[in-house]
Coordinates of C-alpha atoms and ligand atoms in Angstrom, one line a residue:
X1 CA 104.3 108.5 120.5
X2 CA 107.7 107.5 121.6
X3 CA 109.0 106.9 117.6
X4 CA 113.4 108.0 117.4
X5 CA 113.2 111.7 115.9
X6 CA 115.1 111.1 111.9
X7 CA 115.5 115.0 112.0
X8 CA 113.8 114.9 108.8
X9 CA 111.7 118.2 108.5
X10 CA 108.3 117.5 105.9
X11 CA 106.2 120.3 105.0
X12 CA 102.4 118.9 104.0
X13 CA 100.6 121.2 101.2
X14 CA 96.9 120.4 101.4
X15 CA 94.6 118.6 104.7
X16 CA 92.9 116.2 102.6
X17 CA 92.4 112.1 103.7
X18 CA 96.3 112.3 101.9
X19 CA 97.7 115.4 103.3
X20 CA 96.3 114.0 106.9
X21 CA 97.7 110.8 106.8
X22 CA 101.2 111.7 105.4
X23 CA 101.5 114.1 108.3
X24 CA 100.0 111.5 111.2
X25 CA 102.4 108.7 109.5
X26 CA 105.3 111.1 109.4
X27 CA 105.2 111.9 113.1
X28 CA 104.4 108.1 113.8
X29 CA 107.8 107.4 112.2
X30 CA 109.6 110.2 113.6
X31 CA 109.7 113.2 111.4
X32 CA 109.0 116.7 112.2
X33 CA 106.2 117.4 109.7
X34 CA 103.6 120.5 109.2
X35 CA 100.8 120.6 107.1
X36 CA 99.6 124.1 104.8
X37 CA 95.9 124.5 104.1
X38 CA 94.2 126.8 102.2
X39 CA 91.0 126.5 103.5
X40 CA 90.5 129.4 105.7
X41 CA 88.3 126.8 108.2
X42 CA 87.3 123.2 108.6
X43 CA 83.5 122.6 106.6
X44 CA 81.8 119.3 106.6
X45 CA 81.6 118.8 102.8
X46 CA 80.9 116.0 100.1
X47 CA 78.9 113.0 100.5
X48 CA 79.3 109.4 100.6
X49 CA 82.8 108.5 100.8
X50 CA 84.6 104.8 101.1
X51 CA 87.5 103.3 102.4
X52 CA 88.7 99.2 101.7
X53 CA 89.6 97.7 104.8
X54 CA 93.5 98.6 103.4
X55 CA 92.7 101.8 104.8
X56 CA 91.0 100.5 107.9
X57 CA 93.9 98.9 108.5
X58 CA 95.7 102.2 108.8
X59 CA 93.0 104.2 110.9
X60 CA 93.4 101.0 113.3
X61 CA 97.3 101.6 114.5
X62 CA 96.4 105.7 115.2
X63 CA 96.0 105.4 118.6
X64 CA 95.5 101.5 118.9
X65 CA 91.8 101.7 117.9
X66 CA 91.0 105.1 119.2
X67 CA 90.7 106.6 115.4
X68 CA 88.4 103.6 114.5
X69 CA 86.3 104.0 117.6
X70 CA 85.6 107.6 116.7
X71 CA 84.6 107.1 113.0
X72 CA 82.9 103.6 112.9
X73 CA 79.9 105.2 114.5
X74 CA 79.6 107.9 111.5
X75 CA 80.1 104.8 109.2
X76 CA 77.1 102.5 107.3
X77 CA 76.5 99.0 109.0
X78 CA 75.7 96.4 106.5
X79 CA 76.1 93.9 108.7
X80 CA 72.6 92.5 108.1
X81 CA 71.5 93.6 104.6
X82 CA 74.8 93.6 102.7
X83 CA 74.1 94.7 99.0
X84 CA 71.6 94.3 97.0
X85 CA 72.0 94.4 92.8
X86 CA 68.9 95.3 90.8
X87 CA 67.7 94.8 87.1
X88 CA 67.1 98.2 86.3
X89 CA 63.7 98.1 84.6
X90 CA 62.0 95.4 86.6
X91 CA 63.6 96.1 89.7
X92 CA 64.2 92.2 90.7
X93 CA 67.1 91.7 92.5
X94 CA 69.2 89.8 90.5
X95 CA 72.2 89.6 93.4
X96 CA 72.4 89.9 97.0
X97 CA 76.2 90.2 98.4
X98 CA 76.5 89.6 102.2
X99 CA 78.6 92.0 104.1
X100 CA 82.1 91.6 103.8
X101 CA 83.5 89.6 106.9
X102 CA 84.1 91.4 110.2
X103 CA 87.6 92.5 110.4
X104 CA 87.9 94.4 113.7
X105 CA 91.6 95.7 113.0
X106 CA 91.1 96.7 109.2
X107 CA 87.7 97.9 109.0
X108 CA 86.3 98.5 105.6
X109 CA 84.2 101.8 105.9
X110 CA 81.8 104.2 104.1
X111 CA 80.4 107.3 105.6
X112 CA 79.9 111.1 105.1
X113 CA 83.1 112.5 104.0
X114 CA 83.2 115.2 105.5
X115 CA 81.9 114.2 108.8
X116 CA 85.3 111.8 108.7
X117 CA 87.7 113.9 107.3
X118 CA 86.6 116.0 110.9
X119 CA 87.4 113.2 112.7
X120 CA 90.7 112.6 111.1
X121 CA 91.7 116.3 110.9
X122 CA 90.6 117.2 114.7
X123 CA 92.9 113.7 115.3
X124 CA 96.0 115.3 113.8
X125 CA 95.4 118.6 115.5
X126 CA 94.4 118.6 118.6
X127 CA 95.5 114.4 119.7
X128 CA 99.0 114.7 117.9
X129 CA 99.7 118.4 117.8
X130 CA 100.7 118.5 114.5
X131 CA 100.2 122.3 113.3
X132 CA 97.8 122.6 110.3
X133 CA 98.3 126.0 108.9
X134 CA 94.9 127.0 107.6
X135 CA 94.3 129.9 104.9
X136 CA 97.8 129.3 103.7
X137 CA 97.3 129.0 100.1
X138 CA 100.4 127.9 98.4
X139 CA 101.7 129.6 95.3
X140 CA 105.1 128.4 94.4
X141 CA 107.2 125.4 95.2
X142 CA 110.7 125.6 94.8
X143 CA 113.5 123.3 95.1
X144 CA 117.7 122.6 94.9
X145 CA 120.2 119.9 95.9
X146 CA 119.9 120.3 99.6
X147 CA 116.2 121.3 100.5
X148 CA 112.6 122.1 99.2
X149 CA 109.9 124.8 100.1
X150 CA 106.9 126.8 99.5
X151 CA 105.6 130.4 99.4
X152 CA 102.6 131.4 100.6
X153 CA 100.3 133.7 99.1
X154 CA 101.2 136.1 101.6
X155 CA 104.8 135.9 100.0
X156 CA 106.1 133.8 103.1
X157 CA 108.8 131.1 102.4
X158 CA 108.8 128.0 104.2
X159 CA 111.7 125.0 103.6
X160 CA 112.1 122.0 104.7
X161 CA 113.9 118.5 103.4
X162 CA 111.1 117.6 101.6
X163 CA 107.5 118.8 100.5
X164 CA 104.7 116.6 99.6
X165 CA 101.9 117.8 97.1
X166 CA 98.9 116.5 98.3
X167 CA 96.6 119.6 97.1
X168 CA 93.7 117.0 94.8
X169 CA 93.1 116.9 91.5
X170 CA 93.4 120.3 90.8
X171 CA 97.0 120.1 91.9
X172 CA 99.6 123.1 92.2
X173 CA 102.1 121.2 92.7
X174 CA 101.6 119.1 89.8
X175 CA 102.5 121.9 87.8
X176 CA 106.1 121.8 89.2
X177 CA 107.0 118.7 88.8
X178 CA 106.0 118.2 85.2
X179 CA 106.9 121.2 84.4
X180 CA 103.8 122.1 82.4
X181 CA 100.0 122.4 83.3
X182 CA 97.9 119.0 82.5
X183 CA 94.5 119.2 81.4
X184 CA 91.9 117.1 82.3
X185 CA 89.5 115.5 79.5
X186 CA 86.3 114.7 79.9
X187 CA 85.4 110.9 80.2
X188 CA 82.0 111.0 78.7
X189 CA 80.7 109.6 82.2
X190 CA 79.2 112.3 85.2
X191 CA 77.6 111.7 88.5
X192 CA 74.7 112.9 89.9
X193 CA 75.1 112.6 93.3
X194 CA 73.3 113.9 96.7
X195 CA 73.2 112.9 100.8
X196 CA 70.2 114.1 102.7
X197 CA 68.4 113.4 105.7
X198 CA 65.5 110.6 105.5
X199 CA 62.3 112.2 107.0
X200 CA 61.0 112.7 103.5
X201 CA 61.6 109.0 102.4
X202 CA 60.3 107.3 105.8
X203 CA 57.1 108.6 105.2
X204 CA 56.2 107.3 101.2
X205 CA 55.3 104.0 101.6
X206 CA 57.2 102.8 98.7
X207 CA 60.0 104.0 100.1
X208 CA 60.2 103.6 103.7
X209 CA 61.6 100.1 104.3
X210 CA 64.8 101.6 104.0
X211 CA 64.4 103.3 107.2
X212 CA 63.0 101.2 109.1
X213 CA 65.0 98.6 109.6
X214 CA 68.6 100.1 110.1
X215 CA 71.4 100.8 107.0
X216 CA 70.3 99.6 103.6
X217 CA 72.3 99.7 100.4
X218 CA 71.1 98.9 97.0
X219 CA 72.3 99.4 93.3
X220 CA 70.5 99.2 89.9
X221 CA 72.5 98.6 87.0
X222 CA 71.6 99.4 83.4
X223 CA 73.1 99.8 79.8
X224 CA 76.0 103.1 80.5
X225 CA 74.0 103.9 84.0
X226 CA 73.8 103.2 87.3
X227 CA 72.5 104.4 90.6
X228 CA 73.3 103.2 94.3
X229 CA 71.5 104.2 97.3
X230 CA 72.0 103.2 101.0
X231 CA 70.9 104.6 104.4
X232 CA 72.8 105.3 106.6
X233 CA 72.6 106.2 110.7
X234 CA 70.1 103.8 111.0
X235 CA 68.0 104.7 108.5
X236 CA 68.1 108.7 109.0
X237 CA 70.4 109.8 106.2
X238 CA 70.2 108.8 102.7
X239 CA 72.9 108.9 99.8
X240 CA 72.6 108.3 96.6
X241 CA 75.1 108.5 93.4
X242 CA 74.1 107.8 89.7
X243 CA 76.6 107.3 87.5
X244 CA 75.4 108.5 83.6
X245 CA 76.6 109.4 79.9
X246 CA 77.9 112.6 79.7
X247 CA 79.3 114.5 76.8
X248 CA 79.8 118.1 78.4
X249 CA 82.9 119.7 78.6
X250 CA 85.1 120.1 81.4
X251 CA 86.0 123.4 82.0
X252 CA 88.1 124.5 85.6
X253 CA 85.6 123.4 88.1
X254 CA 83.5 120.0 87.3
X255 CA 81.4 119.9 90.6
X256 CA 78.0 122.0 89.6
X257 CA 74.4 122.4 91.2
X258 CA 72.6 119.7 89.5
X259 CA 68.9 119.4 87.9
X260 CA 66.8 116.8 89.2
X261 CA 64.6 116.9 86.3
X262 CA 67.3 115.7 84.0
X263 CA 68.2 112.8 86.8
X264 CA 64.3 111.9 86.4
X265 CA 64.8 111.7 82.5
X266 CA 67.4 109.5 82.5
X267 CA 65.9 107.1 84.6
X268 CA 62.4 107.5 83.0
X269 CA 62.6 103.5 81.6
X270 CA 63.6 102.2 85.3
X271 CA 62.7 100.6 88.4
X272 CA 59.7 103.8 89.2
X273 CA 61.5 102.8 93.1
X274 CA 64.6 104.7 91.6
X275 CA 62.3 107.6 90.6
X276 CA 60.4 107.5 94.1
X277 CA 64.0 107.8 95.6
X278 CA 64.9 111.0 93.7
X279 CA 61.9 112.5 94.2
X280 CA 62.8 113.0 97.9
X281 CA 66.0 114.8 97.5
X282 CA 66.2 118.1 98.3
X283 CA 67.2 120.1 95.2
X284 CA 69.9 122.2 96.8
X285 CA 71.3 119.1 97.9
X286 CA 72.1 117.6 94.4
X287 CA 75.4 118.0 92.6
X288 CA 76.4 117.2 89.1
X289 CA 80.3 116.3 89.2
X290 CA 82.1 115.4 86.4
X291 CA 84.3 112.6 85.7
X292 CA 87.2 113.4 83.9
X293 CA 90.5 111.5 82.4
X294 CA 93.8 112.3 82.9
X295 CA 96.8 110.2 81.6
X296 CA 98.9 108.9 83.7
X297 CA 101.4 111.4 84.9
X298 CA 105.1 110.0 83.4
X299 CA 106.6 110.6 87.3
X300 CA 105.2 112.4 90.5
X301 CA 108.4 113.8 91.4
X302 CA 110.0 116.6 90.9
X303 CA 113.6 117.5 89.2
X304 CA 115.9 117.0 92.3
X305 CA 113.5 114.5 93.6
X306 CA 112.6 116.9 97.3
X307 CA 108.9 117.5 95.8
X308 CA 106.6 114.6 96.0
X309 CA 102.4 114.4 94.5
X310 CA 100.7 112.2 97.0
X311 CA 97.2 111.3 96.3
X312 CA 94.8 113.0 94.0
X313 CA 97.1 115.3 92.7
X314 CA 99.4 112.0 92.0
X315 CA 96.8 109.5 90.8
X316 CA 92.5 110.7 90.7
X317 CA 90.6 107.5 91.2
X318 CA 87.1 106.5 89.5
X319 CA 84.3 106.1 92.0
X320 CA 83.8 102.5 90.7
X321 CA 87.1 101.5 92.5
X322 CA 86.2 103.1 95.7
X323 CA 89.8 103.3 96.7
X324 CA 90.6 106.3 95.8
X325 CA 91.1 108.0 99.3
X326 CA 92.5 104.6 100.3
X327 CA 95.6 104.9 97.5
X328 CA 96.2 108.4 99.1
X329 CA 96.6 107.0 102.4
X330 CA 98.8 103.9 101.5
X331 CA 100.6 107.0 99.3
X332 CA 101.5 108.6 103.2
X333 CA 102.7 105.5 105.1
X334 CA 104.9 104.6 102.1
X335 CA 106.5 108.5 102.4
X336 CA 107.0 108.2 105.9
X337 CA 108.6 104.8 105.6
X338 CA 110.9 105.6 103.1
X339 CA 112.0 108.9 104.7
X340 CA 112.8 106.7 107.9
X341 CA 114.3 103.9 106.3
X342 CA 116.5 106.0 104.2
X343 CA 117.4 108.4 107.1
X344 CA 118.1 112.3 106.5
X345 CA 121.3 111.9 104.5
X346 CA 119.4 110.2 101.4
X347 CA 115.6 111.9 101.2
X348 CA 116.1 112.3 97.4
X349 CA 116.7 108.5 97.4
X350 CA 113.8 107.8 99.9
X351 CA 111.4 110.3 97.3
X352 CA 112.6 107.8 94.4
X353 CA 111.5 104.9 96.8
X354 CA 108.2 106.3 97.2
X355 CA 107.5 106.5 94.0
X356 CA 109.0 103.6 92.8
X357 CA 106.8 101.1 95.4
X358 CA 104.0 102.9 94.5
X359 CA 103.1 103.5 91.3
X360 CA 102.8 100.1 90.0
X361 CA 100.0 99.4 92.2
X362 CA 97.9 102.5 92.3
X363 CA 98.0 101.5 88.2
X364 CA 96.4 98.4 88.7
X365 CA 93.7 99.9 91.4
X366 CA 92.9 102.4 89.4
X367 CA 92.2 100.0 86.7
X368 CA 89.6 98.6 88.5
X369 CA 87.2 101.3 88.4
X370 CA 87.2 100.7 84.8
X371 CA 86.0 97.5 85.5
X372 CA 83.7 97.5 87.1
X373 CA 81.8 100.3 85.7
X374 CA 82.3 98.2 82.6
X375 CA 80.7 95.4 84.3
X376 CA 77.7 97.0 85.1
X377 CA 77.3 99.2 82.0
X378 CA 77.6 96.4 79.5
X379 CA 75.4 93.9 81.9
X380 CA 75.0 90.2 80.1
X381 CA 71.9 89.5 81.3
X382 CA 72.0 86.1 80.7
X383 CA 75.1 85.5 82.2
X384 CA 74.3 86.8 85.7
X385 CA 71.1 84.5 85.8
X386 CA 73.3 81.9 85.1
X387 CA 76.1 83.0 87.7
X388 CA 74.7 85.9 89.7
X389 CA 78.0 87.1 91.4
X390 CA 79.3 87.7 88.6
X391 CA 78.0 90.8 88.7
X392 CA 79.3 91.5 92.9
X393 CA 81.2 94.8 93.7
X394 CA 84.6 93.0 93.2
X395 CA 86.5 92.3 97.0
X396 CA 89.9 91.4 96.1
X397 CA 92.3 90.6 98.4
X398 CA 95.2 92.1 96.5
X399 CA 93.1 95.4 96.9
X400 CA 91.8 95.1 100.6
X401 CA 94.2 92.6 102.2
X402 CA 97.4 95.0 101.8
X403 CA 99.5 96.1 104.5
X404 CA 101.1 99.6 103.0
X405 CA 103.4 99.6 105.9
X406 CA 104.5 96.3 106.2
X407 CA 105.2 95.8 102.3
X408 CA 106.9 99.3 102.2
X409 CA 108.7 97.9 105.3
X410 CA 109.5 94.8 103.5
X411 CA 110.3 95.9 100.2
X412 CA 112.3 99.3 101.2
X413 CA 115.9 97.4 100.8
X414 CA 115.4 96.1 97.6
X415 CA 114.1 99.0 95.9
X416 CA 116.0 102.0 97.8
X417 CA 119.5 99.7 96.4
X418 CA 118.0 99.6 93.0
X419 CA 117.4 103.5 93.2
X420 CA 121.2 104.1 94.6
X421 CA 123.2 101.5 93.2
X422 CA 121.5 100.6 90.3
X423 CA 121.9 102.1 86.8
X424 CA 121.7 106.4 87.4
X425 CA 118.2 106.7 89.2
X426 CA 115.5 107.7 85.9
X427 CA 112.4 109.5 87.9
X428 CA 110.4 109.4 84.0
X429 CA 110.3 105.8 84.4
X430 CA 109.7 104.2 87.3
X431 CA 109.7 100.6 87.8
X432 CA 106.3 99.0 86.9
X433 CA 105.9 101.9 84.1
X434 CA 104.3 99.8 80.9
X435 CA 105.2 102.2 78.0
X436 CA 101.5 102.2 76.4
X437 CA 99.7 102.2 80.2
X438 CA 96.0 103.5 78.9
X439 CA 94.8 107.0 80.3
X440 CA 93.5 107.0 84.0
X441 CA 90.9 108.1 85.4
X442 CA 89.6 110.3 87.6
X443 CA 86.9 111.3 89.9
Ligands
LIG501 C1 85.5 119.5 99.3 C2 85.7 118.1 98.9 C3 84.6 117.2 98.8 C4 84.8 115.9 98.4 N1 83.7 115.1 98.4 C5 83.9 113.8 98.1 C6 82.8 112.9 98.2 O1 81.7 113.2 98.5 N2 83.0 111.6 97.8 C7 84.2 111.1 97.4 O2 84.4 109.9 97.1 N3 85.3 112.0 97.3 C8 85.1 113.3 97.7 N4 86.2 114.1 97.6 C9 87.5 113.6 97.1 C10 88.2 112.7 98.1 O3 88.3 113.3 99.3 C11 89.6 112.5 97.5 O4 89.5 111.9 96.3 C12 90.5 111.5 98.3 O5 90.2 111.7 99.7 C13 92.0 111.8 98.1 O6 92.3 113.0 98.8 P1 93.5 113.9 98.6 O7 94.0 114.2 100.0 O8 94.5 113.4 97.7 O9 92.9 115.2 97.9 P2 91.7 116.2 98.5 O10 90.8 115.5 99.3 O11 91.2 116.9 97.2 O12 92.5 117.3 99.3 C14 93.4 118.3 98.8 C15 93.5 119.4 99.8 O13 94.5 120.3 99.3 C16 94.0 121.6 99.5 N5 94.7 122.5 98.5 C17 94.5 122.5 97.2 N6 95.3 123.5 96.6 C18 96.1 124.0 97.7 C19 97.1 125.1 97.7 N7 97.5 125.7 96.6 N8 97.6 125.4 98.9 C20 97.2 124.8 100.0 N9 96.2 123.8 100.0 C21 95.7 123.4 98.9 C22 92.5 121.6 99.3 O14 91.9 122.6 99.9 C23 92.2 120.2 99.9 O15 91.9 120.3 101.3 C24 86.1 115.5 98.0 C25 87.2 116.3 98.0 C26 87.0 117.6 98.5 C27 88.2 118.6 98.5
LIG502 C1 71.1 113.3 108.8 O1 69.9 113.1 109.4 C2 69.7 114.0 110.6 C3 68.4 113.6 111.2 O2 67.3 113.7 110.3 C4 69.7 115.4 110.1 O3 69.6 116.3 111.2 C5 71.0 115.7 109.4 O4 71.0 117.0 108.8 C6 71.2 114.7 108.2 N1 72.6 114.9 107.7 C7 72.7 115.4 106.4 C8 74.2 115.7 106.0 O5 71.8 115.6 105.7

């Protein structure tokens, strides 16, 4: 990594997919950057977890193919059986999506989350050297004219040019920069969701095609439901997710042991292949995790623009739009960009950049998992025998064929003039802003 030092000192709060790839990006373009965790020590957590081929295009230039290399093995290979829609009650399959095409530099890939996230933290860590303080909770950000910092729970303060908040959904830092605490609503939707390993499944004879022959992935759609399953290493791990109604309220934490007789209720009309599924799953490894709105937060930076939200904490994604970790990386190799572009002199102008080349697409992502849970949940069933893919898992290319660092390359002039010599720089509106933009969503 031979990139020309900018002297520009970043401090990181939070190791998630965005944390990770601001700090990997900021080193790439020549910052000195640390990242504050407080997790106390790297666990393998979550389940099935996707990234468009906008983020494989990112993972690709970290080590020329290296990163890729490590995680494509951990990921699901569709190459063969692509995806397969089903009616939910009579099981037909009313659409069968091939495999998007191979794109070797910008792989598209879904896997365990927290078997990548390893692969991407340990990356960081121990290939770029980039020190991840771990069990540094932070409890206050602070900020003036000339620098930003945090303070640790154990009262230390750290500063630096410029922090970036990428602590998820349940953001700290999110706190600062509006200046007040928002509260997530409940979206009247929550997923069931669970990964565990196969042996059960491979031996039911209604179930075991999906191990037998490699990485399978199928959906069933019905009227405000629906359920995807796919194996995945060959058949040896399975994952599913089903979306449902849900009118409970969110309290602080929305991720709960779940009941897999009430998953069994729900789908007591379908496909009895959906029920044969569930019945497999290990109770323990079933979680009930809410879905909650948020509105759109009116800026994600702070007063003297040195505090940035990245990611989650920024913008929470819908599961439907399966970009949701993507966005937080594009989020990072914007930052880094900017910071580099702009140079040390102007961060608050390169924070303003940020924003402003961002937010006006992670709206229109974030959209989409309306969409398409809309799609599915108010299925015209007429219509897809008429046109079947209509009813496909949309692939856009303004989604997947982005470059985040050639566009924030491309685009940095324009904007970063706009933010210094235009009318006195507004953080509450940035450009792109529509004044009645409809709550978002997130996961
Ligand atoms: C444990 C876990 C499991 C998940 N499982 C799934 C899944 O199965 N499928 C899926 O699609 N998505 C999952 N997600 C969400 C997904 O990873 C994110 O939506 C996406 O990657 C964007 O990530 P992010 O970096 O913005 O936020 P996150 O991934 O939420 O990362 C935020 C990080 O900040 C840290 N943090 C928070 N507060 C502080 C603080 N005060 N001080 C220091 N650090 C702090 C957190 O410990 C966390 O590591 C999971 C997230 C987590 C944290
Ligand atoms: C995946 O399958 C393997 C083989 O059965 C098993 O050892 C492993 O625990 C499974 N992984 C998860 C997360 O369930």
């Amino acid at each position: 990594m031979s990139a020309t030092k900018t002297g520009i000192k970043v401090i990181v709060v939070g190791a998630g997919f965005g944390g990770l790839t601001a700090a990997i990006e900021c080193q790439r373009q020549g910052h000195d950057v640390e990242i504050y965790e407080n997790f106390p020590q790297l666990k393998v957590l979550g389940d099935i977890i996707s990234f468009g081929a906008n983020a494989g295009r990112i993972f690709y230039r970290w080590g020329q193919g290296e990163v890729v290399s490590r995680l494509k093995p951990l990921c699901i290979n569709l190459k063969d059986y692509g995806f397969r829609i089903h009616k939910y009650d009579t099981g037909e399959v009313v659409y069968h999506q091939p495999s998007a095409p191979d794109t070797p530099d910008a792989p598209p890939m879904h896997g365990h989350r927290g078997e990548l996230h390893k692969v991407i933290f340990d990356y960081a860590r121990d290939d770029l050297k980039i020190p991840i303080h771990l069990d540094s909770p932070v409890t206050e950000y602070f900020e003036d004219e000339s620098q930003a910092g945090i303070v640790l729970k154990n009262g230390k303060r750290v500063t630096a040019d410029v922090v970036i908040g990428a602590d998820g959904v349940r953001s700290k830092a999110r706190e600062l920069v509006l200046g007040y605490f928002d509260k997530p609503k409940s979206s009247g939707y929550a997923v069931w969701r669970a990964w565990f390993p196969a042996t059960e499944m491979a031996k039911d004879p209604r179930t075991k095609e999906f191990c037998e022959h490699g990485d399978t992935f199928n959906g069933w759609i019905g009227q405000d439901v629906h359920f995807l399953f796919s194996t995945i290493k060959g058949g040896k791990n399975c994952s599913w997710v089903l979306t449902h109604k849900d009118e409970h309220d969110i309290d602080e934490s929305w991720s709960f042991p779940g009941k897999l007789e009430e998953v069994k209720e729900v789908l007591k009309e379908w496909d009895p292949l959906c029920t044969a599924i569930i019945e497999k799953t290990p109770p323990t490894a079933l979680v009930d995790w809410k879905l909650v709105y948020r509105d759109p937060l009116p800026t994600w930076i702070s007063k003297h623009a040195r505090i940035a939200l990245l990611g989650d904490s920024a913008h929470p994604f819908l599961p439907t739009s399966a970009q949701g970790a993507t966005q937080s990386m594009e989020d990072g190799v914007t930052m880094a960009v900017c910071l580099k572009r702009a140079g040390r002199g102007k961060v608050q102008a390169a924070v303003r950049t940020y924003q402003d080349l961002r937010y006006e697409r992670v709206r229109k992502v974030q959209k989409t998992g309306e969409t398409t849970r809309d799609l599915w949940h108010k299925t015209d069933w007429a219509k897809v025998r008429e046109n079947p893919s209509s009813i496909a898992f949309p692939r856009e290319d303004w989604i997947h064929g982005f470059d985040a660092e050639k566009y924030a390359e491309d685009n940095f002039a324009d904007a970063f003039k706009a933010q210094t010599e235009g009318p006195a720089p507004k953080a509450e509106t940035p450009l792109g802003m529509t004044a009645n933009a409809s709550p978002a969503v997130v996961a």
